[in-house]
Structures are given as C-alpha cells and as structure tokens.
Amino acid sequence: MNDFKKNPIFYSVITLLAGLFLAGIWFVYSLSSAQAASAKKLTMEVNKYRNLIAGYKFIPEANPVSLTPVNVESARSDKNELINHQAKLRMAISGPQELRILGKEKMTNTELVALMKQSVDEWTKSANDQGIRLLTGENKCDFGFRRYIRNAGSSPRGKFAKIDQQRLIIDFLYKLLADSRSEAGGATRTPLLLISIDREPIEILEANPTGEVPRFEADEFTPTRSFRQDKYVETLSFRLKFVSQTSTLRTFLNKLHDTGRPFAITSIEVSTPTPEVVKSLGGNVVIDSAASATPTAVPAFFMDATLANSSTGTTPAAPERKVVMRQSPSEFTIQLDYLFAPEDKPATTGETKK
C-alpha cells in the first residue's frame, strides 16, 4: 500500500493494462466462439447442399433422386398437375361456379331473420296462388325456420352465411317441386300437399361440441345418411315431405338432375298417407287403388271360337271398359345433400351480432 502511495501513476498504469489484457482475452474468446458457430452452420449447409446434389434413395433398388434441373422441372410439373386435379375434384363436388348457391357473406342476425320471414311469407303466398295445399294450425309448414318464425325476438347466434345459403337452397327446392306437377287436364295440375321442408340446424349442432343432443323443432333433423367427409366434402342436408302422385316425384328428381347443381339424394321413403292427410290434399283422390269389383268384358281373341260364336244375338255387345287401377296419392320423404368443397363454403368472417 505504501508503494502504491509512493508510485500511484505506475500502479494505475499496471492496473489499466491488466484490465485491457483481460478484456482482450474475452474479446478473442467471443470472436472464436462466433467463428466456430458460423463454421458449424456453414458445414451443415454444405452437407445439406451435398445431400441434395447426391439425392435421396426412396427405394433401395432405384437410383437416388437428386436436385437436378430435370428433377426440379419434373417436381414443378407434378405440382401443377396436382393443382389441376384438385380443381377438377372441387368442380366435381361443387359444380360450376355459376350454378353454386351461396349465401351472403356479411350480414347481421337481424337482417337474416328479416330475410327468413320474408321468404316464408313469399313461399306461403306462392303455394296458395298455385293451389298447393299446406297444413294449417300447429303443423303449419315453416320451411325449416320454425325456430325463428314462431319465437319472437329469437335469432341465430352465428353461421349467418351458411343459414342464408340454406334459405336460398330451400327457395330453389320449393320452386322446383312446385314446378314438378304435371298437367292433369286443362289448367288443372296434379294435387300437391306440402307437409314440410326441413333443414339441418347447423347453428344448433355446431354450438354443442360436447355431443349433447339439442332440442329440435319439428322442421329440423339430423341426417341419417350423408355424403359429408371431413376435410374433403362439406354438405348441407334437407328433407322434403309431400303428398302427391308418383309422377310428381319422378318429375322432381329428373328436374333436379337436369339442373346440374351439386345435389345428392341420400334416401327416399314412400308410404300411404292417412285419410286425414288425403282430406287435406283435397280434390278427387282415392286411397284404395284396388281393381274395380265389377268384372270387365273379355275380348273375343282370348276365347275359343266356338264359345265366342255361341253368345246370344247376332252382334256381340261391345266390351265395357272399366278402370282397373286408379291413381292414388302417396306420401314421399326425400332426404338430400347439397355438396360443396371445403374451400367453397361461405366465409363467416366479418359477421356481426347486431
């Protein structure tokens, strides 16, 4: 300590030089570590490059596939072919763009409920104008939207675009069914009683991820069969219940096929309507299609010539034509899917609650 006091400048210089020496050692160590890390990273990149050039053996017996201009071009061609194949698959599932039925992407739940009520009123009025019978009272047809039509103030909490898409699809199906009645004679068309058009309540089902079965309205259902495949094919399911003649069903199915729209029939059920339902149908319809009890005359070419000539009188009486089979109505239940690729489903972003 006495030496330091006698020579403060000398010892200060010595201390400074020692500090600079230690700082230099730390700096050299840092540079060496950074250089070693860079060298290691460079070695890894060089190895990757060499592996790409050398290629990768997918099959032991085959030559390795390397990153050469020929292989790069082949990979690019395969990618473009895959993109085109995906586009063809989307086209096969969803149909042409101009034939797809899509809902409005951005709307509020208030606007959606207003559109629902407006559409139900228009469909009901159209049915009355065209002579299509609808059930009355508690069983009145609400075209799949009873949940919101009969409960004042209720509205969907989400999935607005897809629900609006369902509304437009129901509009299409109803008009197609109404146009499927054949002319029964003159201006009279085949009687049609529309019991209901039901829809899959997607907003209710998707709000219950735990699997709890929600309370469905009478015009809501879970499809028993569906073409839906996760990540590949999306569907919206519908069910039509109506009473009419078989010709109406046949015409409806043919028209649906001819439209070219992406519909797929999943099930068709046919049953005999109850007398009450037939009474609601109106018109001159019968339930029993059995043959008439009165025997019809047998033409002469089915009889032996002797028997034919042995009939009394010189001129045989003309055979009387009897109705053997009568047209009777049936109750039809058609379940169908509207198909679309996952990329084509309406966007739900931008939806607002109010």
XYZ file of C-alpha atoms in Angstrom:
354
model
C 0.000 0.000 0.000
C 2.902 2.307 0.775
C 4.425 1.515 -2.621
C 1.138 2.374 -4.301
C 1.038 5.676 -2.442
C 4.607 6.409 -3.434
C 4.032 5.465 -7.105
C 0.305 5.910 -7.850
C 0.757 6.585 -11.541
C 2.843 3.447 -12.070
C 0.428 1.143 -10.336
C -2.583 2.782 -12.088
C -0.992 2.084 -15.458
C -0.285 -1.508 -14.424
C -3.953 -1.970 -13.361
C -5.230 -0.441 -16.591
C -3.003 -2.679 -18.688
C -4.218 -5.752 -16.762
C -7.851 -4.769 -17.390
C -7.158 -4.258 -21.078
C -5.443 -7.642 -21.195
C -8.443 -9.394 -19.648
C -10.837 -7.546 -21.975
C -8.728 -8.628 -24.925
C -8.862 -12.248 -23.807
C -12.685 -12.078 -23.514
C -12.988 -10.407 -26.955
C -10.790 -13.059 -28.602
C -12.827 -15.802 -26.935
C -16.086 -14.263 -28.204
C -14.747 -13.998 -31.741
C -13.530 -17.570 -31.611
C -16.937 -18.825 -30.395
C -18.784 -16.876 -33.100
C -16.375 -18.204 -35.707
C -16.863 -21.752 -34.501
C -20.683 -21.371 -34.617
C -20.507 -19.893 -38.121
C -18.194 -22.669 -39.250
C -20.571 -25.291 -37.843
C -23.553 -23.661 -39.545
C -21.663 -23.433 -42.811
C -20.713 -27.104 -42.544
C -24.386 -28.052 -42.034
C -25.477 -26.033 -45.067
C -22.713 -27.573 -47.182
C -23.813 -31.039 -46.084
C -27.420 -30.228 -46.990
C -26.291 -28.999 -50.390
C -24.208 -32.130 -50.942
C -27.144 -34.318 -49.903
C -29.449 -32.510 -52.343
C -26.942 -32.988 -55.126
C -26.288 -36.597 -54.176
C -30.016 -37.325 -54.000
C -32.256 -39.395 -51.777
C -32.965 -43.085 -52.167
C -36.725 -43.624 -51.926
C -36.329 -47.278 -52.939
C -33.133 -49.210 -52.275
C -33.129 -50.734 -55.769
C -33.708 -47.388 -57.546
C -31.301 -44.578 -58.281
C -31.324 -41.645 -55.839
C -33.393 -38.604 -56.736
C -31.196 -35.528 -56.779
C -31.813 -31.811 -57.119
C -31.019 -31.502 -60.795
C -32.703 -29.171 -63.314
C -34.568 -32.139 -64.807
C -35.901 -33.259 -61.431
C -36.819 -29.710 -60.444
C -38.844 -29.309 -63.624
C -40.476 -32.693 -63.044
C -41.442 -31.671 -59.485
C -42.871 -28.396 -60.783
C -44.898 -30.318 -63.377
C -46.192 -32.706 -60.700
C -47.242 -29.759 -58.526
C -49.150 -28.116 -61.382
C -50.819 -31.432 -62.183
C -51.853 -31.777 -58.536
C -53.312 -28.262 -58.532
C -55.303 -29.017 -61.685
C -56.501 -32.317 -60.208
C -57.672 -30.534 -57.060
C -59.544 -28.020 -59.214
C -61.270 -30.861 -61.075
C -62.232 -32.504 -57.786
C -63.706 -29.236 -56.497
C -65.603 -28.889 -59.758
C -66.922 -32.453 -59.467
C -68.073 -31.814 -55.893
C -69.371 -28.248 -56.086
C -70.329 -27.972 -59.748
C -69.661 -24.953 -61.972
C -69.278 -21.629 -60.199
C -72.324 -20.132 -61.910
C -74.560 -22.953 -60.616
C -73.477 -22.803 -56.970
C -75.882 -21.481 -54.364
C -74.018 -19.301 -51.881
C -75.276 -17.168 -49.037
C -74.438 -13.548 -48.395
C -71.088 -13.390 -46.635
C -71.617 -10.339 -44.428
C -74.912 -9.699 -42.681
C -76.323 -9.232 -39.205
C -78.630 -11.658 -37.451
C -81.394 -9.032 -37.644
C -81.086 -8.880 -41.420
C -81.047 -12.673 -41.638
C -84.229 -13.094 -39.570
C -85.959 -10.469 -41.736
C -84.984 -12.412 -44.860
C -86.256 -15.650 -43.311
C -89.673 -14.205 -42.513
C -89.926 -12.538 -45.903
C -89.071 -15.792 -47.691
C -91.534 -17.877 -45.636
C -94.311 -15.366 -46.396
C -93.466 -15.443 -50.110
C -93.404 -19.242 -50.241
C -96.717 -19.486 -48.398
C -98.359 -16.962 -50.718
C -96.894 -18.707 -53.767
C -98.306 -22.040 -52.586
C -101.773 -20.544 -52.124
C -101.637 -18.885 -55.549
C -100.602 -22.130 -57.263
C -103.117 -24.361 -55.496
C -100.506 -26.173 -53.421
C -102.043 -27.329 -50.154
C -100.295 -26.594 -46.851
C -101.147 -27.942 -43.424
C -102.701 -25.477 -41.008
C -102.535 -24.905 -37.274
C -99.661 -26.272 -35.210
C -98.410 -28.369 -38.140
C -98.179 -25.384 -40.460
C -95.162 -25.518 -42.768
C -92.485 -23.003 -41.785
C -89.992 -24.236 -44.391
C -87.293 -25.166 -41.888
C -87.247 -21.893 -39.939
C -89.883 -22.520 -37.262
C -87.302 -21.830 -34.555
C -87.139 -18.166 -35.601
C -90.561 -17.652 -37.191
C -92.649 -18.668 -34.187
C -90.422 -17.321 -31.418
C -90.499 -13.546 -31.481
C -87.133 -11.967 -30.808
C -85.109 -15.120 -31.406
C -82.287 -15.046 -33.926
C -79.245 -17.139 -34.868
C -76.076 -16.580 -32.878
C -73.716 -17.418 -35.704
C -73.247 -19.157 -39.070
C -75.194 -16.372 -40.779
C -73.760 -17.011 -44.253
C -74.473 -20.757 -44.138
C -78.015 -20.227 -42.819
C -78.652 -17.753 -45.622
C -77.275 -20.366 -48.007
C -79.829 -22.835 -46.606
C -82.583 -20.259 -47.197
C -81.611 -19.903 -50.852
C -81.382 -23.674 -51.317
C -84.857 -24.146 -49.802
C -86.149 -21.479 -52.186
C -84.680 -23.443 -55.093
C -86.079 -26.784 -53.914
C -89.565 -25.415 -53.229
C -89.857 -23.774 -56.653
C -88.570 -26.913 -58.357
C -91.109 -29.076 -56.521
C -93.951 -26.678 -57.313
C -92.986 -26.832 -60.985
C -92.889 -30.653 -60.983
C -96.660 -31.149 -61.000
C -97.850 -32.486 -64.324
C -100.934 -31.220 -66.112
C -103.870 -33.350 -65.029
C -106.169 -31.880 -67.623
C -106.704 -28.397 -68.917
C -105.375 -25.862 -66.439
C -105.577 -28.334 -63.541
C -102.292 -29.627 -62.190
C -101.573 -32.695 -60.096
C -102.660 -32.114 -56.482
C -99.781 -31.494 -54.092
C -99.797 -31.259 -50.316
C -96.517 -29.893 -48.960
C -96.147 -31.220 -45.420
C -92.771 -29.664 -44.649
C -89.345 -28.728 -45.903
C -86.862 -29.484 -43.140
C -83.256 -28.397 -42.742
C -80.215 -29.465 -40.782
C -79.864 -26.913 -37.928
C -76.140 -26.326 -38.380
C -76.028 -23.385 -35.986
C -77.518 -25.535 -33.201
C -75.422 -28.633 -33.875
C -72.135 -26.750 -34.046
C -72.961 -24.932 -30.804
C -72.946 -28.284 -28.950
C -69.420 -29.686 -29.407
C -69.834 -31.958 -26.376
C -72.239 -34.140 -28.325
C -75.283 -33.220 -26.275
C -78.407 -33.615 -28.396
C -80.182 -30.253 -28.588
C -83.926 -29.774 -28.707
C -85.002 -29.794 -32.332
C -88.026 -28.116 -33.826
C -90.414 -30.181 -35.942
C -88.770 -28.971 -39.157
C -85.179 -29.664 -38.033
C -83.375 -33.003 -38.265
C -80.034 -34.750 -38.136
C -79.392 -36.558 -41.435
C -79.445 -40.339 -41.193
C -77.173 -40.616 -44.215
C -74.795 -38.064 -45.661
C -72.030 -37.666 -48.223
C -70.095 -35.448 -45.819
C -66.389 -36.297 -45.486
C -64.285 -34.203 -43.122
C -61.716 -32.020 -44.944
C -62.939 -33.277 -48.331
C -66.676 -32.800 -48.831
C -68.995 -30.442 -46.948
C -72.777 -30.832 -47.100
C -75.998 -29.127 -46.109
C -78.831 -31.629 -45.604
C -82.523 -31.082 -46.338
C -85.690 -33.170 -46.185
C -88.861 -32.722 -48.214
C -92.171 -34.269 -47.144
C -95.112 -34.044 -49.502
C -98.160 -35.960 -50.706
C -98.801 -36.279 -54.408
C -98.724 -38.790 -57.232
C -95.653 -40.726 -58.315
C -95.365 -38.603 -61.447
C -94.613 -35.570 -59.274
C -91.769 -37.379 -57.548
C -90.369 -38.651 -60.833
C -90.524 -35.216 -62.456
C -88.906 -33.569 -59.424
C -85.978 -35.993 -59.423
C -85.462 -35.613 -63.175
C -85.568 -31.832 -62.960
C -83.143 -31.846 -60.028
C -80.725 -33.965 -62.037
C -81.039 -31.796 -65.129
C -80.193 -28.584 -63.268
C -76.586 -29.708 -62.897
C -76.422 -28.381 -59.355
C -74.475 -30.373 -56.723
C -77.357 -32.238 -55.068
C -77.178 -35.871 -53.976
C -80.229 -37.922 -52.944
C -79.476 -39.857 -49.753
C -82.850 -41.547 -49.145
C -86.409 -41.741 -50.463
C -89.274 -43.114 -48.392
C -92.752 -43.845 -49.735
C -95.767 -44.514 -47.534
C -99.548 -44.439 -47.692
C -100.966 -41.173 -46.364
C -103.577 -41.199 -43.648
C -107.183 -40.335 -44.518
C -106.758 -37.026 -42.671
C -103.780 -36.117 -44.846
C -105.632 -37.112 -48.004
C -108.559 -34.955 -46.896
C -106.152 -32.037 -46.535
C -104.901 -32.724 -50.052
C -108.378 -32.114 -51.484
C -109.543 -32.916 -54.970
C -110.918 -36.198 -56.283
C -108.356 -38.576 -54.865
C -108.710 -42.098 -53.559
C -106.573 -44.118 -51.172
C -107.529 -47.591 -52.308
C -106.054 -48.424 -55.700
C -107.511 -51.919 -55.876
C -109.211 -53.100 -59.033
C -112.866 -52.494 -59.567
C -115.120 -55.267 -58.234
C -117.138 -55.320 -61.457
C -115.685 -57.881 -63.883
C -114.682 -56.489 -67.225
C -115.694 -57.988 -70.560
C -113.191 -60.458 -72.021
C -112.182 -59.759 -75.631
C -113.086 -62.475 -78.151
C -109.461 -63.266 -79.075
C -108.938 -64.653 -75.568
C -111.861 -67.113 -76.067
C -112.329 -70.263 -78.088
C -114.001 -69.542 -81.429
C -116.918 -71.866 -80.605
C -117.547 -70.115 -77.314
C -117.267 -66.749 -78.957
C -119.887 -67.640 -81.592
C -122.244 -69.273 -79.107
C -123.099 -65.966 -77.430
C -126.707 -64.904 -77.853
C -127.572 -62.458 -80.582
C -126.012 -61.941 -83.959
C -123.811 -58.980 -82.935
C -121.812 -59.327 -79.740
C -122.063 -56.427 -77.358
C -119.107 -54.083 -77.279
C -116.926 -54.698 -74.220
C -117.331 -52.136 -71.491
C -114.068 -50.533 -70.374
C -113.556 -50.496 -66.628
C -110.907 -48.708 -64.589
C -108.650 -51.396 -63.172
C -106.040 -49.178 -61.438
C -106.666 -45.709 -60.084
C -104.123 -43.020 -59.445
C -103.725 -42.659 -55.705
C -101.523 -40.230 -53.769
C -98.517 -41.330 -51.772
C -96.547 -39.633 -49.048
C -92.936 -39.067 -50.088
C -89.985 -38.190 -47.871
C -86.845 -37.179 -49.750
C -83.600 -36.548 -47.923
C -80.833 -34.912 -49.922
C -77.458 -33.219 -49.541
C -76.164 -30.056 -51.129
C -72.447 -30.671 -51.748
C -69.549 -28.257 -51.799
C -65.797 -28.417 -51.313
C -64.431 -27.035 -48.032
C -62.745 -24.166 -49.912
C -66.098 -23.126 -51.376
C -68.071 -22.769 -48.146
C -69.214 -19.202 -47.387
C -66.863 -17.096 -45.339
C -68.002 -16.394 -41.806
C -65.538 -13.626 -41.060
C -66.988 -10.183 -40.683
C -70.276 -11.388 -39.209
C -71.706 -9.127 -36.567
C -74.338 -9.883 -33.998
C -76.275 -6.662 -34.343
